[in-house]
Amino acid sequence: MATETKSCTGSALLQPISEIVDLPLDQVNFVVCQLFALLTACWFRLYLHPSKTSPFIRHVVATLLGFYLALFCFGWYALHFLVQSGLTYGIMIFTGVEHMHRYCFVVALGYLTLCQITRVYVFDYGMYSADFTGPMMVITQKITSLAFEIHDGLTKKEEHLKPSQQYLAVRKMPSLLEYLSYNCNFMGILAGPTCSYNDYIAFIEGTCYQRKRLESNGKENGKCKQSDPSPKRDVILKLGTCALCLLVYLTFYRVCPVERIIDDPYFTSQPFFLRVLYLYLSMLSLRPKYYFVWTLADAIHNAAGFGFSGYSKDGTPQWDLISNLRILNIELATSFKTFLDNWNIQTALWLKRVCYERCPYHPTAATFLLSAMWHGVYPGYYFTFITGISVTLAARAVRHNVRQHFLGSSTLKLFYDVITWASTQIAICYTVVPFVVLAVGPSLRYSVCPGDQMERKQGQEHWRWIQTVLSWCREEEKWSRDNPKGTACEKCSGCKESVRQDHEPEVGG
């Protein structure tokens, strides 16, 4: 089971603050560095604006500041960021573009896995705080994404690419400075999120705003001036969200940690519905930690002027190009797919573009497996993502077979939404517990290794549920073969929307 680490590989300058707030030093270093990055981002947007300086200077400053933050947080372990980037850049330069995307994928993911194995099983098993492999996970996403984008841009004709691949395709090899700046800039070095190379270069060169104006079909609604849109409003809103999420996490998660439902005899002896309720509240209080990290990272990018995605219908600037989550959509999700679509969005897009859209066999299973490998080598990750495969396929089959019966009236539809919301939240809680506790023993005790007679009965019910899921999956697979993507359901001519959504990619981030 995860434990708090007592050591820190980065700077000890903030040790007194760590002791005052009673938080691990590496977490304090992370938060302080992100706040420093936020202030630096404002300075970067105002004083190193593309109209005032060259892309070369912006690349250099962004890269050097990124390495400084990495060294402050992780010490000499930050050299791994350079090694991983250097190895894969060498592959890009000295290997033919026909195969370099595969080599980069194997080397980047292999180097990340090697570092994760060393950190977990050699140095400090259970260190679930900030660690140097966290940034390497984002760098791995960027390296592999860019490799596939270069491959698409230099080896494939425009008509052979999907619209999204046409937008992302890179038509020339980046310089070493551009490559390091993309991978290790100060805005995303600590917490990401990943972004496309073309979007990052457009931000550095100052062409992102004009690009988005053109994508708006020339409609400026009388409100969108030619000057750069200001991110001030969105940054303030996101910082307010960060403060609220941090307060909720620090206040409530210490009261109801998920480990208690596994180890505390009082809770393990409670009725099933009470344990489910406690588990839901525990996960509800845990998620704000991720909301805080990802929303702060998004605010940093926006403060630097990166993340503009165009204008709304009323002319309001939108700053959600690289947003990593939609909190309300997550908490109100009525399907497993909706939850995944709004959780860790950029990682889900990476999995979709690199694996799901390119894997010729069993893309759903391959995508969940890649997600588990990318997250790390803790057994709990594999418990979660293997369970996620079954839950995803089962949810898809249930939606296809059941949903059309509740579309006849608004009352039935509301009843269906309430039931599916509750089912989704329970399924998510059940699926992600091993992801939180990490180790094999607690995961098995929670999932399938009951002790007393009541627990044995629940274990038997668990295995019967798995058999039911497998039968649903076989039925769904047969239906998919008999009904090509986009065809309507024979049972109900009004559920074409449901059928289309059932077969959209579902990836676990």
Short mmCIF file of C-alpha atoms in Angstrom, two decimals:
data_model
loop_
_atom_site.label_atom_id
_atom_site.label_comp_id
_atom_site.label_asym_id
_atom_site.label_seq_id
_atom_site.Cartn_x
_atom_site.Cartn_y
_atom_site.Cartn_z
CA MET A 1 0.00 0.00 0.00
CA ALA A 2 1.21 3.50 -0.75
CA THR A 3 3.00 5.30 2.02
CA GLU A 4 4.21 8.84 2.41
CA THR A 5 7.81 9.24 1.42
CA LYS A 6 10.16 10.76 3.96
CA SER A 7 12.90 11.67 1.51
CA CYS A 8 13.13 14.17 -1.32
CA THR A 9 15.55 14.15 -4.24
CA GLY A 10 15.12 17.88 -4.90
CA SER A 11 16.06 21.05 -3.05
CA ALA A 12 15.71 21.17 0.75
CA LEU A 13 15.33 24.97 0.73
CA LEU A 14 11.63 24.77 1.60
CA GLN A 15 12.01 22.24 4.43
CA PRO A 16 10.79 24.74 7.10
CA ILE A 17 7.60 25.36 5.13
CA SER A 18 7.13 21.61 4.76
CA GLU A 19 7.27 21.19 8.52
CA ILE A 20 4.87 24.08 9.14
CA VAL A 21 2.17 22.83 6.77
CA ASP A 22 2.82 19.16 7.63
CA LEU A 23 3.19 18.04 4.02
CA PRO A 24 6.03 16.08 2.36
CA LEU A 25 8.84 18.29 1.05
CA ASP A 26 8.51 17.04 -2.52
CA GLN A 27 4.86 18.10 -2.58
CA VAL A 28 5.74 21.53 -1.20
CA ASN A 29 8.48 21.90 -3.82
CA PHE A 30 6.00 20.94 -6.53
CA VAL A 31 3.34 23.45 -5.49
CA VAL A 32 5.82 26.30 -4.99
CA CYS A 33 7.45 25.62 -8.37
CA GLN A 34 4.06 25.61 -10.06
CA LEU A 35 3.18 28.95 -8.43
CA PHE A 36 6.55 30.29 -9.57
CA ALA A 37 5.79 28.99 -13.07
CA LEU A 38 2.45 30.82 -12.96
CA LEU A 39 4.12 34.14 -12.20
CA THR A 40 6.81 33.45 -14.78
CA ALA A 41 4.13 32.66 -17.36
CA CYS A 42 2.58 36.13 -16.88
CA TRP A 43 6.02 37.70 -17.37
CA PHE A 44 6.66 35.48 -20.40
CA ARG A 45 3.42 36.58 -22.09
CA LEU A 46 3.92 40.30 -21.38
CA TYR A 47 7.67 40.82 -21.82
CA LEU A 48 8.65 38.04 -24.21
CA HIS A 49 5.66 38.44 -26.47
CA PRO A 50 6.25 37.25 -30.06
CA SER A 51 5.94 40.86 -31.23
CA LYS A 52 8.85 41.86 -28.94
CA THR A 53 11.31 38.99 -29.31
CA SER A 54 12.22 36.13 -31.62
CA PRO A 55 11.03 32.51 -31.41
CA PHE A 56 14.65 31.52 -30.68
CA ILE A 57 14.71 33.58 -27.46
CA ARG A 58 11.30 32.27 -26.41
CA HIS A 59 12.47 28.68 -26.97
CA VAL A 60 15.68 29.23 -24.99
CA VAL A 61 13.99 30.92 -22.03
CA ALA A 62 11.16 28.36 -21.86
CA THR A 63 13.66 25.48 -21.95
CA LEU A 64 16.11 26.86 -19.38
CA LEU A 65 13.33 27.73 -16.96
CA GLY A 66 11.92 24.24 -17.38
CA PHE A 67 15.25 22.61 -16.52
CA TYR A 68 15.64 24.89 -13.50
CA LEU A 69 12.24 23.84 -12.11
CA ALA A 70 13.07 20.18 -12.79
CA LEU A 71 16.39 20.44 -10.95
CA PHE A 72 14.75 22.20 -8.00
CA CYS A 73 12.10 19.48 -7.65
CA PHE A 74 14.05 16.34 -8.56
CA GLY A 75 17.76 17.11 -8.30
CA TRP A 76 20.07 15.10 -10.55
CA TYR A 77 17.18 12.76 -11.47
CA ALA A 78 16.11 15.53 -13.87
CA LEU A 79 18.97 14.39 -16.13
CA HIS A 80 16.72 11.50 -17.15
CA PHE A 81 14.55 14.03 -19.00
CA LEU A 82 17.56 14.99 -21.13
CA VAL A 83 18.64 11.39 -21.67
CA GLN A 84 15.19 10.27 -22.79
CA SER A 85 14.78 13.27 -25.09
CA GLY A 86 18.32 12.92 -26.47
CA LEU A 87 17.96 9.22 -27.27
CA THR A 88 14.72 9.66 -29.13
CA TYR A 89 15.90 12.76 -31.00
CA GLY A 90 18.90 10.77 -32.21
CA ILE A 91 16.51 8.09 -33.47
CA MET A 92 14.47 10.72 -35.32
CA ILE A 93 17.56 12.15 -37.00
CA PHE A 94 19.49 8.99 -37.87
CA THR A 95 16.62 6.58 -38.58
CA GLY A 96 14.43 6.65 -41.64
CA VAL A 97 11.04 8.29 -41.22
CA GLU A 98 9.33 5.07 -42.33
CA HIS A 99 10.08 3.32 -39.04
CA MET A 100 11.36 5.96 -36.61
CA HIS A 101 7.91 6.40 -34.99
CA ARG A 102 7.96 2.75 -33.90
CA TYR A 103 11.55 2.97 -32.61
CA CYS A 104 10.78 6.19 -30.71
CA PHE A 105 7.68 4.60 -29.19
CA VAL A 106 9.60 1.53 -27.98
CA VAL A 107 12.62 3.48 -26.68
CA ALA A 108 10.62 6.24 -24.95
CA LEU A 109 8.17 3.85 -23.29
CA GLY A 110 10.95 1.35 -22.49
CA TYR A 111 13.15 4.01 -20.85
CA LEU A 112 10.16 5.27 -18.84
CA THR A 113 9.35 1.72 -17.70
CA LEU A 114 12.98 1.09 -16.73
CA CYS A 115 13.00 4.23 -14.59
CA GLN A 116 9.69 3.27 -12.99
CA ILE A 117 10.95 -0.23 -12.15
CA THR A 118 14.12 1.21 -10.63
CA ARG A 119 12.24 3.80 -8.59
CA VAL A 120 9.61 1.39 -7.30
CA TYR A 121 11.53 -1.84 -6.68
CA VAL A 122 15.08 -0.59 -6.05
CA PHE A 123 14.80 2.75 -4.28
CA ASP A 124 11.43 3.36 -2.65
CA TYR A 125 8.40 1.11 -3.17
CA GLY A 126 5.21 2.96 -2.40
CA MET A 127 6.55 6.48 -2.99
CA TYR A 128 3.32 7.94 -4.26
CA SER A 129 4.32 11.60 -3.93
CA ALA A 130 5.90 13.75 -6.61
CA ASP A 131 8.68 11.75 -8.29
CA PHE A 132 10.87 12.16 -11.34
CA THR A 133 8.96 9.62 -13.45
CA GLY A 134 5.85 11.86 -13.37
CA PRO A 135 7.32 14.43 -15.79
CA MET A 136 8.81 11.58 -17.81
CA MET A 137 5.29 10.26 -18.39
CA VAL A 138 4.32 13.55 -20.05
CA ILE A 139 7.60 13.70 -21.99
CA THR A 140 6.92 10.15 -23.24
CA GLN A 141 3.54 11.30 -24.52
CA LYS A 142 5.12 14.24 -26.33
CA ILE A 143 7.95 12.17 -27.83
CA THR A 144 5.67 9.45 -29.17
CA SER A 145 3.01 11.91 -30.39
CA LEU A 146 5.59 13.95 -32.26
CA ALA A 147 7.16 10.83 -33.79
CA PHE A 148 3.82 9.72 -35.22
CA GLU A 149 3.01 13.27 -36.36
CA ILE A 150 6.34 13.52 -38.21
CA HIS A 151 5.75 10.08 -39.75
CA ASP A 152 2.30 11.17 -40.94
CA GLY A 153 3.59 14.48 -42.29
CA LEU A 154 6.64 13.16 -44.16
CA THR A 155 5.51 9.76 -45.43
CA LYS A 156 1.77 9.96 -46.11
CA LYS A 157 -0.25 11.90 -48.62
CA GLU A 158 -2.84 14.35 -47.41
CA GLU A 159 -5.78 12.29 -48.69
CA HIS A 160 -4.60 9.22 -46.75
CA LEU A 161 -4.83 11.01 -43.40
CA LYS A 162 -7.86 11.55 -41.20
CA PRO A 163 -8.87 15.20 -40.68
CA SER A 164 -7.40 15.22 -37.17
CA GLN A 165 -4.15 13.68 -38.47
CA GLN A 166 -3.96 16.32 -41.21
CA TYR A 167 -4.15 19.04 -38.57
CA LEU A 168 -1.48 17.39 -36.40
CA ALA A 169 0.92 16.27 -39.17
CA VAL A 170 4.40 17.82 -38.91
CA ARG A 171 5.95 18.62 -42.30
CA LYS A 172 9.55 19.22 -41.26
CA MET A 173 11.97 17.80 -38.70
CA PRO A 174 12.24 20.02 -35.59
CA SER A 175 15.58 21.43 -34.49
CA LEU A 176 17.13 20.19 -31.24
CA LEU A 177 16.19 23.44 -29.48
CA GLU A 178 12.58 23.22 -30.68
CA TYR A 179 12.45 19.58 -29.58
CA LEU A 180 13.79 20.28 -26.08
CA SER A 181 11.55 23.32 -25.71
CA TYR A 182 8.50 21.27 -26.66
CA ASN A 183 9.39 18.46 -24.24
CA CYS A 184 10.79 20.41 -21.28
CA ASN A 185 9.33 23.93 -21.25
CA PHE A 186 8.61 25.47 -17.85
CA MET A 187 4.83 25.49 -18.36
CA GLY A 188 4.44 21.73 -18.64
CA ILE A 189 7.63 20.17 -17.27
CA LEU A 190 6.11 19.29 -13.87
CA ALA A 191 2.48 18.39 -14.59
CA GLY A 192 1.88 18.61 -18.31
CA PRO A 193 -0.50 18.36 -19.97
CA THR A 194 0.70 17.16 -23.32
CA CYS A 195 -0.14 19.17 -26.42
CA SER A 196 0.41 18.86 -30.15
CA TYR A 197 3.73 20.04 -31.54
CA ASN A 198 2.03 22.28 -34.10
CA ASP A 199 0.00 24.05 -31.42
CA TYR A 200 3.13 24.62 -29.32
CA ILE A 201 5.14 26.04 -32.24
CA ALA A 202 2.22 28.30 -33.19
CA PHE A 203 2.21 29.60 -29.60
CA ILE A 204 5.97 30.25 -29.62
CA GLU A 205 5.87 31.98 -33.01
CA GLY A 206 2.75 33.98 -32.13
CA THR A 207 0.54 32.60 -34.92
CA CYS A 208 -1.94 30.71 -32.73
CA TYR A 209 -4.42 33.59 -32.45
CA GLN A 210 -4.58 34.27 -36.19
CA ARG A 211 -4.93 30.54 -36.79
CA LYS A 212 -7.95 30.30 -34.51
CA ARG A 213 -9.56 33.40 -36.05
CA LEU A 214 -9.39 31.73 -39.45
CA GLU A 215 -10.93 28.58 -38.00
CA SER A 216 -13.87 30.68 -36.78
CA ASN A 217 -14.92 31.15 -40.46
CA GLY A 218 -14.08 34.82 -40.26
CA LYS A 219 -16.84 35.50 -37.73
CA GLU A 220 -15.71 37.96 -35.13
CA ASN A 221 -19.23 38.92 -33.98
CA GLY A 222 -18.18 42.55 -33.62
CA LYS A 223 -16.44 41.80 -30.33
CA CYS A 224 -13.18 40.04 -31.23
CA LYS A 225 -10.55 42.64 -31.88
CA GLN A 226 -7.31 41.91 -33.70
CA SER A 227 -5.33 42.28 -30.49
CA ASP A 228 -4.51 39.09 -28.60
CA PRO A 229 -7.37 37.87 -26.41
CA SER A 230 -6.70 38.14 -22.70
CA PRO A 231 -6.62 34.98 -20.57
CA LYS A 232 -7.06 36.97 -17.34
CA ARG A 233 -10.67 35.93 -16.66
CA ASP A 234 -10.04 32.23 -17.29
CA VAL A 235 -6.83 32.19 -15.24
CA ILE A 236 -8.60 33.76 -12.25
CA LEU A 237 -11.49 31.29 -12.50
CA LYS A 238 -9.12 28.34 -12.71
CA LEU A 239 -7.07 29.55 -9.75
CA GLY A 240 -10.28 29.86 -7.74
CA THR A 241 -11.15 26.29 -8.71
CA CYS A 242 -7.67 25.20 -7.60
CA ALA A 243 -8.08 26.80 -4.19
CA LEU A 244 -11.48 25.19 -3.65
CA CYS A 245 -10.25 21.75 -4.77
CA LEU A 246 -7.20 21.92 -2.52
CA LEU A 247 -9.36 22.91 0.45
CA VAL A 248 -11.78 20.02 -0.17
CA TYR A 249 -8.98 17.49 -0.54
CA LEU A 250 -7.02 18.56 2.56
CA THR A 251 -10.20 18.79 4.65
CA PHE A 252 -12.14 15.68 3.72
CA TYR A 253 -9.77 13.03 2.38
CA ARG A 254 -7.89 12.79 5.66
CA VAL A 255 -11.23 12.01 7.31
CA CYS A 256 -12.24 9.24 4.90
CA PRO A 257 -9.20 7.68 3.18
CA VAL A 258 -9.92 4.73 0.91
CA GLU A 259 -7.49 2.47 2.81
CA ARG A 260 -9.85 2.41 5.79
CA ILE A 261 -12.46 0.39 3.94
CA ILE A 262 -9.84 -2.33 3.37
CA ASP A 263 -7.91 -2.42 6.66
CA ASP A 264 -10.31 -1.14 9.32
CA PRO A 265 -12.30 -4.08 10.83
CA TYR A 266 -15.12 -1.73 11.77
CA PHE A 267 -15.73 -0.75 8.16
CA THR A 268 -15.24 -4.23 6.74
CA SER A 269 -18.00 -5.49 9.04
CA GLN A 270 -20.54 -2.88 7.93
CA PRO A 271 -23.39 -3.65 5.51
CA PHE A 272 -22.54 -3.60 1.84
CA PHE A 273 -24.47 -0.41 0.97
CA LEU A 274 -22.71 1.53 3.76
CA ARG A 275 -19.32 0.47 2.47
CA VAL A 276 -20.33 1.52 -1.05
CA LEU A 277 -21.45 4.90 0.28
CA TYR A 278 -18.18 5.36 2.18
CA LEU A 279 -16.20 4.35 -0.90
CA TYR A 280 -18.04 6.91 -3.03
CA LEU A 281 -17.42 9.69 -0.50
CA SER A 282 -13.77 8.69 -0.25
CA MET A 283 -13.27 8.85 -4.00
CA LEU A 284 -15.26 12.07 -4.18
CA SER A 285 -12.82 13.65 -1.72
CA LEU A 286 -9.76 12.17 -3.49
CA ARG A 287 -10.47 13.46 -6.99
CA PRO A 288 -9.97 17.16 -6.05
CA LYS A 289 -6.24 16.41 -5.71
CA TYR A 290 -6.10 15.68 -9.43
CA TYR A 291 -8.44 18.58 -10.18
CA PHE A 292 -6.02 20.90 -8.37
CA VAL A 293 -2.91 19.70 -10.21
CA TRP A 294 -4.41 19.69 -13.70
CA THR A 295 -6.36 22.94 -13.35
CA LEU A 296 -3.27 24.75 -12.04
CA ALA A 297 -1.23 23.40 -14.97
CA ASP A 298 -3.92 24.64 -17.36
CA ALA A 299 -3.89 28.08 -15.70
CA ILE A 300 -0.09 28.29 -16.09
CA HIS A 301 -0.33 27.64 -19.83
CA ASN A 302 -3.15 30.15 -20.20
CA ALA A 303 -1.22 32.81 -18.24
CA ALA A 304 1.62 32.40 -20.76
CA GLY A 305 -0.83 32.86 -23.64
CA PHE A 306 -1.08 29.18 -24.59
CA GLY A 307 -4.38 27.34 -24.77
CA PHE A 308 -6.56 29.70 -26.83
CA SER A 309 -9.04 27.61 -28.83
CA GLY A 310 -11.16 30.25 -30.53
CA TYR A 311 -14.25 32.30 -29.75
CA SER A 312 -17.68 31.30 -28.55
CA LYS A 313 -20.83 32.33 -30.41
CA ASP A 314 -21.05 35.55 -28.39
CA GLY A 315 -17.40 36.44 -29.06
CA THR A 316 -15.99 35.33 -25.70
CA PRO A 317 -12.42 33.95 -25.92
CA GLN A 318 -12.17 30.25 -25.10
CA TRP A 319 -9.07 28.95 -23.30
CA ASP A 320 -9.62 25.20 -23.24
CA LEU A 321 -7.32 23.94 -26.02
CA ILE A 322 -5.24 21.84 -23.63
CA SER A 323 -7.61 21.58 -20.66
CA ASN A 324 -7.25 18.20 -19.01
CA LEU A 325 -10.64 17.75 -17.36
CA ARG A 326 -14.24 18.97 -17.09
CA ILE A 327 -15.18 18.67 -13.45
CA LEU A 328 -18.97 18.92 -13.69
CA ASN A 329 -19.10 16.42 -16.55
CA ILE A 330 -17.03 14.00 -14.47
CA GLU A 331 -19.14 14.25 -11.33
CA LEU A 332 -22.44 14.07 -13.26
CA ALA A 333 -21.36 11.38 -15.74
CA THR A 334 -24.09 8.88 -16.60
CA SER A 335 -21.80 6.45 -18.42
CA PHE A 336 -18.30 5.06 -18.10
CA LYS A 337 -17.48 6.59 -21.48
CA THR A 338 -18.59 10.07 -20.43
CA PHE A 339 -16.41 9.84 -17.33
CA LEU A 340 -13.35 8.78 -19.36
CA ASP A 341 -13.99 11.42 -22.03
CA ASN A 342 -13.75 14.19 -19.42
CA TRP A 343 -10.99 12.77 -17.18
CA ASN A 344 -7.32 13.35 -18.10
CA ILE A 345 -8.46 14.48 -21.53
CA GLN A 346 -5.04 15.00 -23.10
CA THR A 347 -3.83 11.56 -22.05
CA ALA A 348 -7.01 10.02 -23.48
CA LEU A 349 -6.37 11.87 -26.76
CA TRP A 350 -2.79 10.59 -26.79
CA LEU A 351 -3.96 7.01 -26.26
CA LYS A 352 -6.54 7.42 -29.00
CA ARG A 353 -4.13 8.91 -31.55
CA VAL A 354 -1.15 6.68 -30.83
CA CYS A 355 -2.86 3.36 -30.09
CA TYR A 356 -6.63 3.14 -30.59
CA GLU A 357 -6.72 4.58 -34.13
CA ARG A 358 -3.64 2.64 -35.26
CA CYS A 359 -4.01 -0.75 -33.58
CA PRO A 360 -5.35 -3.35 -36.08
CA TYR A 361 -6.50 -5.88 -33.47
CA HIS A 362 -8.49 -5.45 -30.24
CA PRO A 363 -7.89 -1.67 -29.99
CA THR A 364 -9.85 -1.25 -26.74
CA ALA A 365 -7.85 -3.89 -24.88
CA ALA A 366 -4.57 -2.65 -26.37
CA THR A 367 -5.35 0.92 -25.34
CA PHE A 368 -6.11 0.01 -21.73
CA LEU A 369 -2.94 -2.11 -21.61
CA LEU A 370 -0.84 0.77 -22.92
CA SER A 371 -2.44 3.07 -20.36
CA ALA A 372 -1.47 0.67 -17.56
CA MET A 373 2.11 0.36 -18.83
CA TRP A 374 2.43 4.13 -19.16
CA HIS A 375 1.16 4.76 -15.62
CA GLY A 376 3.81 2.52 -14.06
CA VAL A 377 4.65 -0.90 -12.69
CA TYR A 378 2.52 -1.01 -9.56
CA PRO A 379 0.23 -4.07 -9.75
CA GLY A 380 -2.76 -1.92 -8.82
CA TYR A 381 -2.56 -0.12 -12.15
CA TYR A 382 -3.02 -3.39 -14.03
CA PHE A 383 -5.91 -4.45 -11.79
CA THR A 384 -7.62 -1.16 -12.59
CA PHE A 385 -7.12 -1.13 -16.34
CA ILE A 386 -7.88 -4.82 -16.87
CA THR A 387 -11.11 -4.28 -14.94
CA GLY A 388 -11.67 -1.18 -17.04
CA ILE A 389 -11.70 -3.25 -20.23
CA SER A 390 -14.56 -5.39 -18.95
CA VAL A 391 -16.49 -2.44 -17.55
CA THR A 392 -16.11 -0.47 -20.79
CA LEU A 393 -17.33 -3.30 -23.02
CA ALA A 394 -20.13 -4.21 -20.61
CA ALA A 395 -21.32 -0.60 -20.33
CA ARG A 396 -21.35 -0.34 -24.12
CA ALA A 397 -23.42 -3.53 -24.42
CA VAL A 398 -25.87 -2.47 -21.71
CA ARG A 399 -26.34 0.94 -23.29
CA HIS A 400 -27.05 -0.63 -26.67
CA ASN A 401 -29.55 -3.17 -25.31
CA VAL A 402 -31.29 -1.13 -22.61
CA ARG A 403 -31.22 2.59 -23.35
CA GLN A 404 -33.81 2.63 -26.15
CA HIS A 405 -36.48 1.35 -23.76
CA PHE A 406 -36.24 4.55 -21.67
CA LEU A 407 -36.49 7.14 -24.44
CA GLY A 408 -40.27 7.13 -24.64
CA SER A 409 -40.88 9.88 -22.06
CA SER A 410 -38.96 12.47 -20.08
CA THR A 411 -39.82 10.69 -16.80
CA LEU A 412 -38.36 7.39 -17.99
CA LYS A 413 -35.33 9.21 -19.37
CA LEU A 414 -34.78 10.95 -16.01
CA PHE A 415 -35.11 7.63 -14.18
CA TYR A 416 -32.60 6.07 -16.59
CA ASP A 417 -30.16 8.96 -16.06
CA VAL A 418 -30.35 8.66 -12.26
CA ILE A 419 -29.78 4.90 -12.35
CA THR A 420 -26.91 5.15 -14.82
CA TRP A 421 -25.31 7.97 -12.82
CA ALA A 422 -25.33 5.87 -9.66
CA SER A 423 -24.12 2.79 -11.55
CA THR A 424 -21.33 4.76 -13.20
CA GLN A 425 -20.10 6.21 -9.91
CA ILE A 426 -20.10 2.78 -8.24
CA ALA A 427 -18.32 1.22 -11.22
CA ILE A 428 -15.68 3.97 -11.22
CA CYS A 429 -15.10 3.64 -7.47
CA TYR A 430 -14.80 -0.14 -7.70
CA THR A 431 -12.46 0.07 -10.69
CA VAL A 432 -10.00 2.65 -9.37
CA VAL A 433 -9.46 1.39 -5.81
CA PRO A 434 -6.47 -0.78 -6.88
CA PHE A 435 -5.10 2.31 -8.67
CA VAL A 436 -5.09 4.14 -5.33
CA VAL A 437 -3.82 1.39 -3.02
CA LEU A 438 -1.25 0.19 -5.61
CA ALA A 439 -0.10 -3.09 -4.01
CA VAL A 440 -1.35 -6.63 -4.71
CA GLY A 441 -2.50 -7.55 -1.20
CA PRO A 442 -4.91 -4.65 -0.56
CA SER A 443 -6.23 -4.88 -4.13
CA LEU A 444 -7.05 -8.57 -3.75
CA ARG A 445 -8.55 -8.11 -0.29
CA TYR A 446 -10.81 -5.44 -1.68
CA SER A 447 -11.73 -7.16 -4.94
CA VAL A 448 -11.79 -10.94 -4.91
CA CYS A 449 -10.26 -12.44 -1.75
CA PRO A 450 -13.02 -12.42 0.92
CA GLY A 451 -12.51 -13.74 4.40
CA ASP A 452 -15.68 -14.57 6.36
CA GLN A 453 -18.83 -16.24 5.07
CA MET A 454 -20.51 -12.99 4.02
CA GLU A 455 -17.39 -11.93 2.16
CA ARG A 456 -17.13 -15.31 0.44
CA LYS A 457 -20.68 -14.92 -0.78
CA GLN A 458 -19.84 -11.47 -2.15
CA GLY A 459 -16.76 -12.95 -3.82
CA GLN A 460 -18.94 -15.55 -5.55
CA GLU A 461 -21.25 -12.75 -6.68
CA HIS A 462 -18.19 -10.92 -8.02
CA TRP A 463 -17.19 -13.86 -10.21
CA ARG A 464 -20.77 -14.33 -11.42
CA TRP A 465 -20.71 -10.65 -12.38
CA ILE A 466 -17.51 -11.20 -14.35
CA GLN A 467 -19.12 -14.11 -16.21
CA THR A 468 -22.11 -11.90 -17.01
CA VAL A 469 -19.76 -9.19 -18.28
CA LEU A 470 -18.01 -11.67 -20.55
CA SER A 471 -21.32 -12.81 -22.01
CA TRP A 472 -22.27 -9.17 -22.64
CA CYS A 473 -18.92 -8.61 -24.32
CA ARG A 474 -19.44 -11.61 -26.61
CA GLU A 475 -22.93 -10.35 -27.49
CA GLU A 476 -21.57 -6.87 -28.19
CA GLU A 477 -18.77 -8.24 -30.36
CA LYS A 478 -21.28 -10.31 -32.37
CA TRP A 479 -23.54 -7.27 -32.78
CA SER A 480 -20.59 -5.17 -33.93
CA ARG A 481 -19.75 -7.71 -36.63
CA ASP A 482 -23.35 -7.89 -37.83
CA ASN A 483 -23.94 -4.13 -37.72
CA PRO A 484 -21.25 -1.90 -39.29
CA LYS A 485 -20.38 1.32 -37.52
CA GLY A 486 -23.01 4.01 -37.92
CA THR A 487 -25.98 1.75 -38.69
CA ALA A 488 -29.20 2.14 -36.76
CA CYS A 489 -30.57 -0.31 -34.25
CA GLU A 490 -33.28 -2.55 -35.67
CA LYS A 491 -35.24 -2.40 -32.42
CA CYS A 492 -35.68 1.36 -32.42
CA SER A 493 -35.39 3.72 -35.36
CA GLY A 494 -34.89 6.63 -32.98
CA CYS A 495 -31.68 5.49 -31.34
CA LYS A 496 -29.16 6.24 -34.08
CA GLU A 497 -27.49 8.70 -31.72
CA SER A 498 -27.10 5.96 -29.11
CA VAL A 499 -25.59 3.54 -31.62
CA ARG A 500 -23.08 6.09 -32.84
CA GLN A 501 -21.98 6.94 -29.31
CA ASP A 502 -21.68 3.26 -28.41
CA HIS A 503 -18.96 2.81 -31.02
CA GLU A 504 -16.96 5.98 -30.50
CA PRO A 505 -13.47 5.28 -29.12
CA GLU A 506 -13.31 4.72 -25.37
CA VAL A 507 -9.86 5.04 -23.90
CA GLY A 508 -8.67 5.03 -20.32
CA GLY A 509 -6.48 7.88 -19.18
#
